[in-house]
PDB file of C-alpha atoms and ligand atoms in Angstrom:
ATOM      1  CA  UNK X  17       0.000   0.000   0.000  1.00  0.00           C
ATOM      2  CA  UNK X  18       2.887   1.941   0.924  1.00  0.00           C
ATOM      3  CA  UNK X  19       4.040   1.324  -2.261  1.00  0.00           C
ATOM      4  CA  UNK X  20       1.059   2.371  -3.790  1.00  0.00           C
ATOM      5  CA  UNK X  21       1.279   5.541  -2.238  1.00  0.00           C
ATOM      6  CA  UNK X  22       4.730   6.247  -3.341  1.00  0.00           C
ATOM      7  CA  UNK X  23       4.346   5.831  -6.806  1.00  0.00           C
ATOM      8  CA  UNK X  24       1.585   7.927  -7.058  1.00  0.00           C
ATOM      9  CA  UNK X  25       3.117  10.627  -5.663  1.00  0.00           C
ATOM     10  CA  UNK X  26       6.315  10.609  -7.514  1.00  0.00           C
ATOM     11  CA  UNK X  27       4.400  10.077 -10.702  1.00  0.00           C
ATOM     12  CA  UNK X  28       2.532  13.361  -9.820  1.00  0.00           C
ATOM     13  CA  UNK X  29       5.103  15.006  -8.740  1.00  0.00           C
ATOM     14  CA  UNK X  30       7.456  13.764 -11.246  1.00  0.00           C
ATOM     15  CA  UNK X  31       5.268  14.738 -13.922  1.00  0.00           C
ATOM     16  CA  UNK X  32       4.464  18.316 -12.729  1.00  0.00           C
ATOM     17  CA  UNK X  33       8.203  18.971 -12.931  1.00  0.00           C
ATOM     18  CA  UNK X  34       8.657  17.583 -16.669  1.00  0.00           C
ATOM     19  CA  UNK X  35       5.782  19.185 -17.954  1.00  0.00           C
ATOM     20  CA  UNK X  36       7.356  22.661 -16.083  1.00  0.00           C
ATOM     21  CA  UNK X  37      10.888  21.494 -17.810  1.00  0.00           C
ATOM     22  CA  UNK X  38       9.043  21.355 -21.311  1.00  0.00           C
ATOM     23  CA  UNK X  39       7.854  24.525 -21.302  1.00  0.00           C
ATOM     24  CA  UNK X  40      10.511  26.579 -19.799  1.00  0.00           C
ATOM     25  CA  UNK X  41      13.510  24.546 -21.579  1.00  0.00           C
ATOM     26  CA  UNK X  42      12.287  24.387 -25.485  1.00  0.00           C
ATOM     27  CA  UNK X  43      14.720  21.824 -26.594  1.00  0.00           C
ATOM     28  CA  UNK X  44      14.799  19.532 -29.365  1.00  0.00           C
ATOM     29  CA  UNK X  45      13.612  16.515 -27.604  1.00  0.00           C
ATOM     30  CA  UNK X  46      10.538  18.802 -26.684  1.00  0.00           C
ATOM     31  CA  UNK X  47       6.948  17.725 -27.141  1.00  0.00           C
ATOM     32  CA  UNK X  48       5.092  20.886 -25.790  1.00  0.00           C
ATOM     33  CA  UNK X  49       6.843  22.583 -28.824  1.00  0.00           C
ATOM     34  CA  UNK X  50       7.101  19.529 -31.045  1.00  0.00           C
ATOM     35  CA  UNK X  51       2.733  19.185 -31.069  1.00  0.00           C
ATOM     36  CA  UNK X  52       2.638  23.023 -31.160  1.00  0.00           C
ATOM     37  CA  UNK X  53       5.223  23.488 -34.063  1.00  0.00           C
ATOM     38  CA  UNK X  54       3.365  20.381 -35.843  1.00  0.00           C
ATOM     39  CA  UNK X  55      -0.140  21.934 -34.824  1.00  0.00           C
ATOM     40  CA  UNK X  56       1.160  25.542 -36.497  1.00  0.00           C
ATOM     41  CA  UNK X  57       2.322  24.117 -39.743  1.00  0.00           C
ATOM     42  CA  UNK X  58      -0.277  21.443 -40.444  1.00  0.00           C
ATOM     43  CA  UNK X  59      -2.538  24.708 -39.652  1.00  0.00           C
ATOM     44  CA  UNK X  60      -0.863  26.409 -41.865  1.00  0.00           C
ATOM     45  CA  UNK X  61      -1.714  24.441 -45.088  1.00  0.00           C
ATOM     46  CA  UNK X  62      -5.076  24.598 -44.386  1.00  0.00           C
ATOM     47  CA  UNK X  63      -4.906  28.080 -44.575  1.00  0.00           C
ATOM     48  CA  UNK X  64      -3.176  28.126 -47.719  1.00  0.00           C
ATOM     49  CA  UNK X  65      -4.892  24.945 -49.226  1.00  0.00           C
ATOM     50  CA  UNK X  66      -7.926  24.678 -47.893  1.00  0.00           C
ATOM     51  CA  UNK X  67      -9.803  21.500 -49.585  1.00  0.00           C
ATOM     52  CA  UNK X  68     -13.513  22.785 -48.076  1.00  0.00           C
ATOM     53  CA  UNK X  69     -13.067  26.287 -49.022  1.00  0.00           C
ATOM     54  CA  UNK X  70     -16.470  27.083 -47.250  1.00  0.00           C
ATOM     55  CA  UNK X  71     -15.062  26.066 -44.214  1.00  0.00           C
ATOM     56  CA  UNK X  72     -14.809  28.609 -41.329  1.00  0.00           C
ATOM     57  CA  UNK X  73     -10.808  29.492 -40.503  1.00  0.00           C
ATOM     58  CA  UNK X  74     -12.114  29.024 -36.545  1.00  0.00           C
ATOM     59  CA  UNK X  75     -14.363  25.884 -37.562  1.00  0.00           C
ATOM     60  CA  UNK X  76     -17.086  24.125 -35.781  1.00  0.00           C
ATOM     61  CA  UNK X  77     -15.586  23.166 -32.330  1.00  0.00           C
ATOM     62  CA  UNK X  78     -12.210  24.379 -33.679  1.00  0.00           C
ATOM     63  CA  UNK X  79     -11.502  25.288 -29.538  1.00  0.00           C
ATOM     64  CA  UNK X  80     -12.754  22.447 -27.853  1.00  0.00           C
ATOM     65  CA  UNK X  81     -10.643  20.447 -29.961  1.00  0.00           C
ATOM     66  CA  UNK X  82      -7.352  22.675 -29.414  1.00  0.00           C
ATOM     67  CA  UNK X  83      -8.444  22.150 -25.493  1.00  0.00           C
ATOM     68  CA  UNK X  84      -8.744  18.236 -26.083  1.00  0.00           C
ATOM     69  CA  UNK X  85      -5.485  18.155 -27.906  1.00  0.00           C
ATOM     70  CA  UNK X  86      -3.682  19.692 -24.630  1.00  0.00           C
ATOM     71  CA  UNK X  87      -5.758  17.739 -22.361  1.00  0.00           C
ATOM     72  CA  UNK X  88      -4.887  13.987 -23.949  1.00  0.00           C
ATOM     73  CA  UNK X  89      -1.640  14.803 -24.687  1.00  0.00           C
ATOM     74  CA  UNK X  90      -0.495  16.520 -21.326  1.00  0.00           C
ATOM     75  CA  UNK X  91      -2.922  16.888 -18.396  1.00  0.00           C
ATOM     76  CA  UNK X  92      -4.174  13.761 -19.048  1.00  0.00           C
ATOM     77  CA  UNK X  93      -1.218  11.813 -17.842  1.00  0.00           C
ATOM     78  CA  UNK X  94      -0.491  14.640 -15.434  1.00  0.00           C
ATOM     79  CA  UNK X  95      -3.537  14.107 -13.657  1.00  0.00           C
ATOM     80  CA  UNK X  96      -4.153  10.770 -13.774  1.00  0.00           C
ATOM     81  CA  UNK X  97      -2.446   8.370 -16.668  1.00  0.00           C
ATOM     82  CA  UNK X  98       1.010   8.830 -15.300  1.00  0.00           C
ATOM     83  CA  UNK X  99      -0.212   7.202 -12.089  1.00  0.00           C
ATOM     84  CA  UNK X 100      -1.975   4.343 -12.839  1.00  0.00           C
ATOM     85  CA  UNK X 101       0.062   2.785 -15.864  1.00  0.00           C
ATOM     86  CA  UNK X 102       3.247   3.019 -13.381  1.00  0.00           C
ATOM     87  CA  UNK X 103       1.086   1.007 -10.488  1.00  0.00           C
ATOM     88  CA  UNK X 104      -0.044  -1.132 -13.189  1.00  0.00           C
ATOM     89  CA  UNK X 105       3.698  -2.107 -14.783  1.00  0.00           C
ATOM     90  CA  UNK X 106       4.930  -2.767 -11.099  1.00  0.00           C
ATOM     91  CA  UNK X 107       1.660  -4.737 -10.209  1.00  0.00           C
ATOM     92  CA  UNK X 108       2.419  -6.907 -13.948  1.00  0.00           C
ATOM     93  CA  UNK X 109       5.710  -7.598 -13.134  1.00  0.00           C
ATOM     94  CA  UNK X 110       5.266  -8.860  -9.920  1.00  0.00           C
ATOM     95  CA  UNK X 111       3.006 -10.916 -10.833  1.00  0.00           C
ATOM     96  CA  UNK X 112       5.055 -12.398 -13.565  1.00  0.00           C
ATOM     97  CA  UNK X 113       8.081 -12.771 -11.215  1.00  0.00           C
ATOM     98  CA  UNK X 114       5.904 -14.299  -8.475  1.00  0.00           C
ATOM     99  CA  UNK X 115       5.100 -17.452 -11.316  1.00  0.00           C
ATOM    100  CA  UNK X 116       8.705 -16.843 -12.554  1.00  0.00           C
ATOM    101  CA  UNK X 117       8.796 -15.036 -15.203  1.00  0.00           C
ATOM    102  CA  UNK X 118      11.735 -12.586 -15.469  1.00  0.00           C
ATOM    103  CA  UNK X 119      11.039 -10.903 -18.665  1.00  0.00           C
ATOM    104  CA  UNK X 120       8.807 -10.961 -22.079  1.00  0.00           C
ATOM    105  CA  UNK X 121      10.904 -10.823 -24.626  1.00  0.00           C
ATOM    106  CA  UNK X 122      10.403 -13.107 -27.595  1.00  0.00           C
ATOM    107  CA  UNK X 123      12.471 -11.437 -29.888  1.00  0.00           C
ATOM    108  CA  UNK X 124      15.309  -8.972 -28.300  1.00  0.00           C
ATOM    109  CA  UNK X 125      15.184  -5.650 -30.676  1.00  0.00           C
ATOM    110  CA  UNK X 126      17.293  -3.530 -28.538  1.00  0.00           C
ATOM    111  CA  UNK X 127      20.437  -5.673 -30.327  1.00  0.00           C
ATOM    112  CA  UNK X 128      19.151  -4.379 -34.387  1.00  0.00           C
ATOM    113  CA  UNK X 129      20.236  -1.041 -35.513  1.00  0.00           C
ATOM    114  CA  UNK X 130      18.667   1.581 -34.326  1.00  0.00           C
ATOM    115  CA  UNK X 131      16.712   2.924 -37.278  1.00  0.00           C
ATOM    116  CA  UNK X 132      15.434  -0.913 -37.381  1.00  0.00           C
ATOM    117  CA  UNK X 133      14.664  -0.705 -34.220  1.00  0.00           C
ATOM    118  CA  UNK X 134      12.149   2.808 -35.516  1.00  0.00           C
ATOM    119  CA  UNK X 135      10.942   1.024 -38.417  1.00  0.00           C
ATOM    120  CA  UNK X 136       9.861  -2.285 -36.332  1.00  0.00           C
ATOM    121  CA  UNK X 137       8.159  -0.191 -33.623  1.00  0.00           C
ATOM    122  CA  UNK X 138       6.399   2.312 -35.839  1.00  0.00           C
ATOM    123  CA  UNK X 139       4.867  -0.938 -38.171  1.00  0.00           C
ATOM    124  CA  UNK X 140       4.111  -3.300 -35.355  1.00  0.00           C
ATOM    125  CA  UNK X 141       2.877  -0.230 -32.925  1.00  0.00           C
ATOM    126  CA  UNK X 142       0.503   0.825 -35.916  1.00  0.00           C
ATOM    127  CA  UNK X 143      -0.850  -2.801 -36.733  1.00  0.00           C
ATOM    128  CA  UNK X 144      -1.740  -3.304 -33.532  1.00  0.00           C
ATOM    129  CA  UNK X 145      -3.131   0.177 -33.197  1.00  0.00           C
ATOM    130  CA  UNK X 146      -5.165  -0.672 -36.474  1.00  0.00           C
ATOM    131  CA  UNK X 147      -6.550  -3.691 -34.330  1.00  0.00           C
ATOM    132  CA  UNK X 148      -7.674  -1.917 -31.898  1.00  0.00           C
ATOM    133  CA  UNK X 149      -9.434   1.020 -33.231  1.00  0.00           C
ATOM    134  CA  UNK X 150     -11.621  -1.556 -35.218  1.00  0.00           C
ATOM    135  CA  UNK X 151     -12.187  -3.051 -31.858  1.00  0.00           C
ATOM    136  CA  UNK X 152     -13.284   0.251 -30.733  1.00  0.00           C
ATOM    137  CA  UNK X 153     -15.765   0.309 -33.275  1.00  0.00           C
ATOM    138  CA  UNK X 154     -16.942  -3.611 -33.001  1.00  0.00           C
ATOM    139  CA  UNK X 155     -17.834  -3.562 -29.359  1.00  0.00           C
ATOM    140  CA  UNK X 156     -20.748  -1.929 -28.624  1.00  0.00           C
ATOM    141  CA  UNK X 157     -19.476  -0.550 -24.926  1.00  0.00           C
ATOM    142  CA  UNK X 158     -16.047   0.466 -26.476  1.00  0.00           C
ATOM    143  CA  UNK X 159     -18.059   2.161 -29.139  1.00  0.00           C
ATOM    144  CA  UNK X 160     -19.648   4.572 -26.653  1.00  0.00           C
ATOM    145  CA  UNK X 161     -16.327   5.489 -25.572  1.00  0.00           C
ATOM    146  CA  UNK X 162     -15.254   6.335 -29.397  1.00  0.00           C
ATOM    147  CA  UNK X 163     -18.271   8.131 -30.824  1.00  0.00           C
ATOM    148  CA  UNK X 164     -16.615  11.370 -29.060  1.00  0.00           C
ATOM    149  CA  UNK X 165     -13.923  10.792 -31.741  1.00  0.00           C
ATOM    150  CA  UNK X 166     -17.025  10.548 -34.171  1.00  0.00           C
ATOM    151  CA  UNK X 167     -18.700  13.645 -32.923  1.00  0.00           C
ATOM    152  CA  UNK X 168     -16.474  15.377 -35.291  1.00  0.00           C
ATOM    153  CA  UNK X 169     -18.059  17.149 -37.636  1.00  0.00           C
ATOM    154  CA  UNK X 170     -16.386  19.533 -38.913  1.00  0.00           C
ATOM    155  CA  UNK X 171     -12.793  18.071 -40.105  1.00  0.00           C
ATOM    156  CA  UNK X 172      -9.337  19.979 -39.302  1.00  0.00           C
ATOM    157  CA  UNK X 173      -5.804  18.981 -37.766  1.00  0.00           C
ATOM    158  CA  UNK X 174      -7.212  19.123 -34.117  1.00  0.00           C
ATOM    159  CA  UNK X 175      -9.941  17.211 -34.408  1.00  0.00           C
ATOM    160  CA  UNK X 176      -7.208  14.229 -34.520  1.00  0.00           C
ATOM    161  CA  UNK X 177      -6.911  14.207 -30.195  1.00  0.00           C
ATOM    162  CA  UNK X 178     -10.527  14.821 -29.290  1.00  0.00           C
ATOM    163  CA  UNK X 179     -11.475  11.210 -28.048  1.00  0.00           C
ATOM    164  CA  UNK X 180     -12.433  10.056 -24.278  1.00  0.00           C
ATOM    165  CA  UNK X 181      -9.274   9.771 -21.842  1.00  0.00           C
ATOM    166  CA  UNK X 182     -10.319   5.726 -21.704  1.00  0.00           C
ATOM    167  CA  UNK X 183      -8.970   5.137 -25.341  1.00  0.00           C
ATOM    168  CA  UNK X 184      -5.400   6.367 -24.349  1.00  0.00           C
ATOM    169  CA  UNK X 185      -5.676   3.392 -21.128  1.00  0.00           C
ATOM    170  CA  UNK X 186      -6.939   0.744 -23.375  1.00  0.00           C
ATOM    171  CA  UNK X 187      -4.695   1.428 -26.229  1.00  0.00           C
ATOM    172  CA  UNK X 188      -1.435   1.593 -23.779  1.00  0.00           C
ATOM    173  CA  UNK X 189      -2.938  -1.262 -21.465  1.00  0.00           C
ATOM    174  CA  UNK X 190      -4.069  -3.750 -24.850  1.00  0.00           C
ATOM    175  CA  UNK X 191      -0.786  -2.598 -26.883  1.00  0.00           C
ATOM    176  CA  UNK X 192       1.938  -2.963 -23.467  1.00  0.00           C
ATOM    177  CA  UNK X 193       2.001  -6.591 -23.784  1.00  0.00           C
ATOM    178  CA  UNK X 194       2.153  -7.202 -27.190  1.00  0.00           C
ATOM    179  CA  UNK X 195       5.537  -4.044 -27.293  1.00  0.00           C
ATOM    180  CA  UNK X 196       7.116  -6.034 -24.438  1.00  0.00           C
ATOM    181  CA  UNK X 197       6.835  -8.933 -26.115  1.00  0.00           C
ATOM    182  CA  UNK X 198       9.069  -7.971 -28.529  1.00  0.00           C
ATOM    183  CA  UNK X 199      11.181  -6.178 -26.145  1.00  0.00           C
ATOM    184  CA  UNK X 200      10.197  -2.361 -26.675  1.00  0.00           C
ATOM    185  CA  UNK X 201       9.295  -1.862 -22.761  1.00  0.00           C
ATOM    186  CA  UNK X 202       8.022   1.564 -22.386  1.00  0.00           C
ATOM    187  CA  UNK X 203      10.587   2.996 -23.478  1.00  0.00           C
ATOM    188  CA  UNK X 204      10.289   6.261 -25.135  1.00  0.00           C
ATOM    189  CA  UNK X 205      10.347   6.554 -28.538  1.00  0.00           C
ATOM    190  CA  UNK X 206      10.514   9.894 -29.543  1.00  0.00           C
ATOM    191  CA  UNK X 207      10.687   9.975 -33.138  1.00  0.00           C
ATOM    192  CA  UNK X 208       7.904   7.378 -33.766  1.00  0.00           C
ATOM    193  CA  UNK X 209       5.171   9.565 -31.532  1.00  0.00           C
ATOM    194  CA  UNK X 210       6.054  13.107 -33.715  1.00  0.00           C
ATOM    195  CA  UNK X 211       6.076  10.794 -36.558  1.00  0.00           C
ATOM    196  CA  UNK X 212       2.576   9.477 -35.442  1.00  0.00           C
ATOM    197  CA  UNK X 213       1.329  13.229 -34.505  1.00  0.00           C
ATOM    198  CA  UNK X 214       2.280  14.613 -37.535  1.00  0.00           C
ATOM    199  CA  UNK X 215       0.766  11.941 -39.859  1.00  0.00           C
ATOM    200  CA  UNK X 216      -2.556  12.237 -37.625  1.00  0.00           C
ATOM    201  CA  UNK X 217      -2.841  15.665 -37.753  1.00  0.00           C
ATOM    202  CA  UNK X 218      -2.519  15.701 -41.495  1.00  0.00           C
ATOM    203  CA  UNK X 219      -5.005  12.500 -42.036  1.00  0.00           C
ATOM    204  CA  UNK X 220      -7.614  15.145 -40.390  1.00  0.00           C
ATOM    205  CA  UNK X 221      -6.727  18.177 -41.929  1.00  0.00           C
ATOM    206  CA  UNK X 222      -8.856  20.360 -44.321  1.00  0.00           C
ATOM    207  CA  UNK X 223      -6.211  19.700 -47.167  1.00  0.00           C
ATOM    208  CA  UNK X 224      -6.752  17.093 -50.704  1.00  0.00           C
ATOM    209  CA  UNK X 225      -3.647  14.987 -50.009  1.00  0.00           C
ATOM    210  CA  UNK X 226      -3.475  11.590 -51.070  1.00  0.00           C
ATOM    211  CA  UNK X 227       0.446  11.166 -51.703  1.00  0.00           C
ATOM    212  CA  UNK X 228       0.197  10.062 -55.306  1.00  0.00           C
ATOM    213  CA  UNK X 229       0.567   5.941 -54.959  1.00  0.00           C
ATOM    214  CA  UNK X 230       1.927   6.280 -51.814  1.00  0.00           C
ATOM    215  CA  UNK X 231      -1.748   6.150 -50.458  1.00  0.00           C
ATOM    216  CA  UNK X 232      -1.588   2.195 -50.187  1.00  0.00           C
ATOM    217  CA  UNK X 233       0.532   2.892 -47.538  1.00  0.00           C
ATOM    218  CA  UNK X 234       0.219   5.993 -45.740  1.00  0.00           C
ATOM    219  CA  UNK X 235      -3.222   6.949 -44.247  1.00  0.00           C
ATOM    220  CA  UNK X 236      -4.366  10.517 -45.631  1.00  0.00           C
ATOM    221  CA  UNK X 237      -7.081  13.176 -45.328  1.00  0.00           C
ATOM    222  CA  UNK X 238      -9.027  11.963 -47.852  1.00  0.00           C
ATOM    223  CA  UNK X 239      -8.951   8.267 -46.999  1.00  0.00           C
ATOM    224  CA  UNK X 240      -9.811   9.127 -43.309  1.00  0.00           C
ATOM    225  CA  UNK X 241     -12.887  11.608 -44.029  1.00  0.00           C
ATOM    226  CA  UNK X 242     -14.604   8.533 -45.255  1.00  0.00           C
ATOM    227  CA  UNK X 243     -13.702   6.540 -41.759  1.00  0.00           C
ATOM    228  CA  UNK X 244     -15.474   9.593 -40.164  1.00  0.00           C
ATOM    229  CA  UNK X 245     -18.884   9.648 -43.072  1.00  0.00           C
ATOM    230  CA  UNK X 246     -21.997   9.204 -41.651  1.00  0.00           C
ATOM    231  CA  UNK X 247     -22.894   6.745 -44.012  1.00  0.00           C
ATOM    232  CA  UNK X 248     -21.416   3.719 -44.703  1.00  0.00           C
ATOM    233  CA  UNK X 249     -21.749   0.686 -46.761  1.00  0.00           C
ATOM    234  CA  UNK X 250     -24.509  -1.716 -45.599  1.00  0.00           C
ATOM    235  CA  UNK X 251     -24.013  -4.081 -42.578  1.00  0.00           C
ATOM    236  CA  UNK X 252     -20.691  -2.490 -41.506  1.00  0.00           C
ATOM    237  CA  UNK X 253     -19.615  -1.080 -38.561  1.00  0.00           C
ATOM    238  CA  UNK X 254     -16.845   1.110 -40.089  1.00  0.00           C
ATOM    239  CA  UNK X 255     -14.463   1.419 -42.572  1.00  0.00           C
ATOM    240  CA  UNK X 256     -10.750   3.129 -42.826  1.00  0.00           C
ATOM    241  CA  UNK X 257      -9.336   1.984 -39.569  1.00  0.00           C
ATOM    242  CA  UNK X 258      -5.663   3.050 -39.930  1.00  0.00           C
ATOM    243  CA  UNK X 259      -4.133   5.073 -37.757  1.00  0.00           C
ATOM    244  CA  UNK X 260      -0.566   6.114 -39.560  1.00  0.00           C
ATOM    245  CA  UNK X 261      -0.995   3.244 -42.288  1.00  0.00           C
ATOM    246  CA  UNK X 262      -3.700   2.591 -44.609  1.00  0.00           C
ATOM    247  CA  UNK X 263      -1.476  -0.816 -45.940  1.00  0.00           C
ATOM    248  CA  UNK X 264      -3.629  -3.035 -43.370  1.00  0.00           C
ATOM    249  CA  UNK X 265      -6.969  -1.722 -44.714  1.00  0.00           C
ATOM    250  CA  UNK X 266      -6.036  -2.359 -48.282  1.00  0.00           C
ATOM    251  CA  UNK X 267      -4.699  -5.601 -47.169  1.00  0.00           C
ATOM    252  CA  UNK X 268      -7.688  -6.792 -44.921  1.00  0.00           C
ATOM    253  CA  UNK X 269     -10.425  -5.349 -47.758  1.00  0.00           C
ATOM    254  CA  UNK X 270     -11.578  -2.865 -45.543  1.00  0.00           C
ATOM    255  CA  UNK X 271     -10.563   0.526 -47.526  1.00  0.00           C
ATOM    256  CA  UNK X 272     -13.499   2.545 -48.869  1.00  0.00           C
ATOM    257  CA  UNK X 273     -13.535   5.860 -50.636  1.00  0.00           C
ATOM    258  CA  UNK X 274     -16.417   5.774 -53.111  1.00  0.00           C
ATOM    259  CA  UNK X 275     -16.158   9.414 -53.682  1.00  0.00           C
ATOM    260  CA  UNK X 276     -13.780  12.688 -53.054  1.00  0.00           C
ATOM    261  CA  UNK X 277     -16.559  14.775 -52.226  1.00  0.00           C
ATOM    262  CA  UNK X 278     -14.960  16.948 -49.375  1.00  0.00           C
ATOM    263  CA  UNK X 279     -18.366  17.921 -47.957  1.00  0.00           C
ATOM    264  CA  UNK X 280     -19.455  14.038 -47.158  1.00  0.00           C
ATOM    265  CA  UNK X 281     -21.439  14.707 -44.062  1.00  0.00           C
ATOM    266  CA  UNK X 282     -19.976  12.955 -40.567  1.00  0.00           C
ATOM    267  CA  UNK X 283     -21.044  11.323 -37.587  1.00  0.00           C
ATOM    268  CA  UNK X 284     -23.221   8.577 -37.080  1.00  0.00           C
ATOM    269  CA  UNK X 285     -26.786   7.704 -36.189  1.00  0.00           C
ATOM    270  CA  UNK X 286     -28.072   9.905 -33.371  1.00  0.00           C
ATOM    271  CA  UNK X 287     -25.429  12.618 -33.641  1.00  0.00           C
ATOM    272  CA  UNK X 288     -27.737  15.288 -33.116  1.00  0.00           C
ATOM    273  CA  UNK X 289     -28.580  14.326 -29.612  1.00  0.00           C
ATOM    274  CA  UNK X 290     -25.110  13.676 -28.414  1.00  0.00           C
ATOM    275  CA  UNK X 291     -23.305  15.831 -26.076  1.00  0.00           C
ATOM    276  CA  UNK X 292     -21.429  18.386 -27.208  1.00  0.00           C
ATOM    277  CA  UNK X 293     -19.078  19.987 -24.056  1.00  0.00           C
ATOM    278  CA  UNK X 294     -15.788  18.139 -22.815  1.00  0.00           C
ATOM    279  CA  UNK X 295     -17.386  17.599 -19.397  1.00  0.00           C
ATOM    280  CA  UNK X 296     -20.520  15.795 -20.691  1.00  0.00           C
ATOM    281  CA  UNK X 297     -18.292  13.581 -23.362  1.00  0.00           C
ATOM    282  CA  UNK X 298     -16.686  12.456 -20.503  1.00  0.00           C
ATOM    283  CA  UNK X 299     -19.540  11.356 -18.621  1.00  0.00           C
ATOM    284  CA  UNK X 300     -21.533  10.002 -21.403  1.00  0.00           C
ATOM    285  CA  UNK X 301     -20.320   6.613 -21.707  1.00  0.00           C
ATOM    286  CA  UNK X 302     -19.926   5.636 -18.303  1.00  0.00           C
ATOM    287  CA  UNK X 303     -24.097   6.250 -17.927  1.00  0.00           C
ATOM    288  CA  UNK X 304     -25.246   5.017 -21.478  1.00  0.00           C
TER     289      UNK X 304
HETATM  290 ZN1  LIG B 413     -12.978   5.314 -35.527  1.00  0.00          ZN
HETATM  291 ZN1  LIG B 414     -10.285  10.415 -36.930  1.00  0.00          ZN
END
């Protein structure tokens, strides 16, 4: 219990004092300046290439999403994430020395080169990413969870990190074993996450970018509108799952773009009558 105790407070306090460090100490291994820089220039384009030209600058929830982007990627593990996830690791491996087990790894990475080492964690990372997110959309409690995401409907670059706080603990929680497995830890890898931000911002930007043939493999705005459309093809519960990659939908049949049109409306069934304030998105699941 002690224990218990311990850790929380040093992940609190811990966290306070990086978050403090980011913003005082711009550096280049920064992400307060890395998600603002990407946020800026991603921005940017859609200022000077805007693919819905109607489209408001200051769009339809253009500030709660700038709040959610700050909120999941930094007070969310201040005030809470931080916490639990380093309970939970020391709680796992207990357990898994208690019957014996010293470590996970199946296949050691940490000996490959370390660009490998990038490539191997941004594929695998993503597949299982992919995996999850159509989980999200399969499971009718998850789904509750991930129709905030869906409540999008107006698209632009922030609109990427509005979702409910629980997606960020079951996508660490059902993607930690799996990464451990294969001997990533939690270690931090840097490049991979701006890689990941940047790509995300972009696939919900207000800009026509499909990157020539390049779209079999890299998710893009155009491709991703369509996983937000209202409608979708008959019997399915979603289509477009990738996250950085669009390779696994084009591999598992489950791309879909019948048209370009950049107005396609968005959401899903019921979307007028769901919430529409960061305090009531948070609640909603956990009562429907
Ligand atoms: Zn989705
Ligand atoms: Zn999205």
């Amino acid at each position: 219990m002690a224990d218990i105790l311990t850790t929380i407070q040093q992940s609190y306090s811990g966290y306070f004092n990086y978050l403090k460090n980011e913003i005082l100490y711009p550096e280049w291994h920064n992400y307060f300046y890395w998600l603002l820089g990407i946020s800026l220039a991603v921005w940017l384009l859609e200022l000077l290439f805007p693919w819905r030209k109607q489209q408001a600058v200051f769009r339809k929830d253009f500030w709660l999403d700038g709040f959610y982007m700050f909120f999941n990627f930094f007070l969310f593990s201040l005030v809470g994430y931080n916490a639990i996830s380093n309970i939970a690791v020391g709680l796992f491996n207990n357990a898994l020395s208690a019957i014996g087990i010293r470590n996970l790894v199946a296949i050691n990475v940490q000996s490959y080169p370390v660009w490998i080492q990038f490539a191997i964690m941004f594929i695998v990372a993503d597949f299982i990413q992919w995996n999850i997110h159509r989980l999200l959309h399969k499971n009718k409690y998850l789904w509750e969870f991930h129709k905030v995401h869906h409540s999008v409907e107006q698209m632009g670059f922030a609109a990427h990190l509005r979702f409910h706080w629980m997606e960020t603990v079951i996508y660490k929680t059902l993607q930690y074993i799996p990464l451990a497995m294969i001997g990533f830890g939690i270690q931090d890898f840097f490049i991979v996450h701006i890689v990941t931000v940047a790509l995300g911002h972009l696939n919900h930007a207000n800009i026509n970018l499909t990157y020539g043939p390049l779209k079999y493999i890299l998710n893009n705005p155009v491709m991703h509108l369509w996983h937000h459309a209202h409608h979708l093809p008959k019997g399915s519960y979603g289509m477009n799952f990738g996250l950085s990659l669009s390779l696994w939908d084009y591999l598992f049949k489950t791309a879909y773009i019948p048209d370009t049109n950049p107005y396609e409306p968005l959401g899903f069934e019921g979307i007028e009558k769901f919430p529409k304030t960061f305090i009531k998105h948070g609640i909603y699941p956990f009562i429907k």
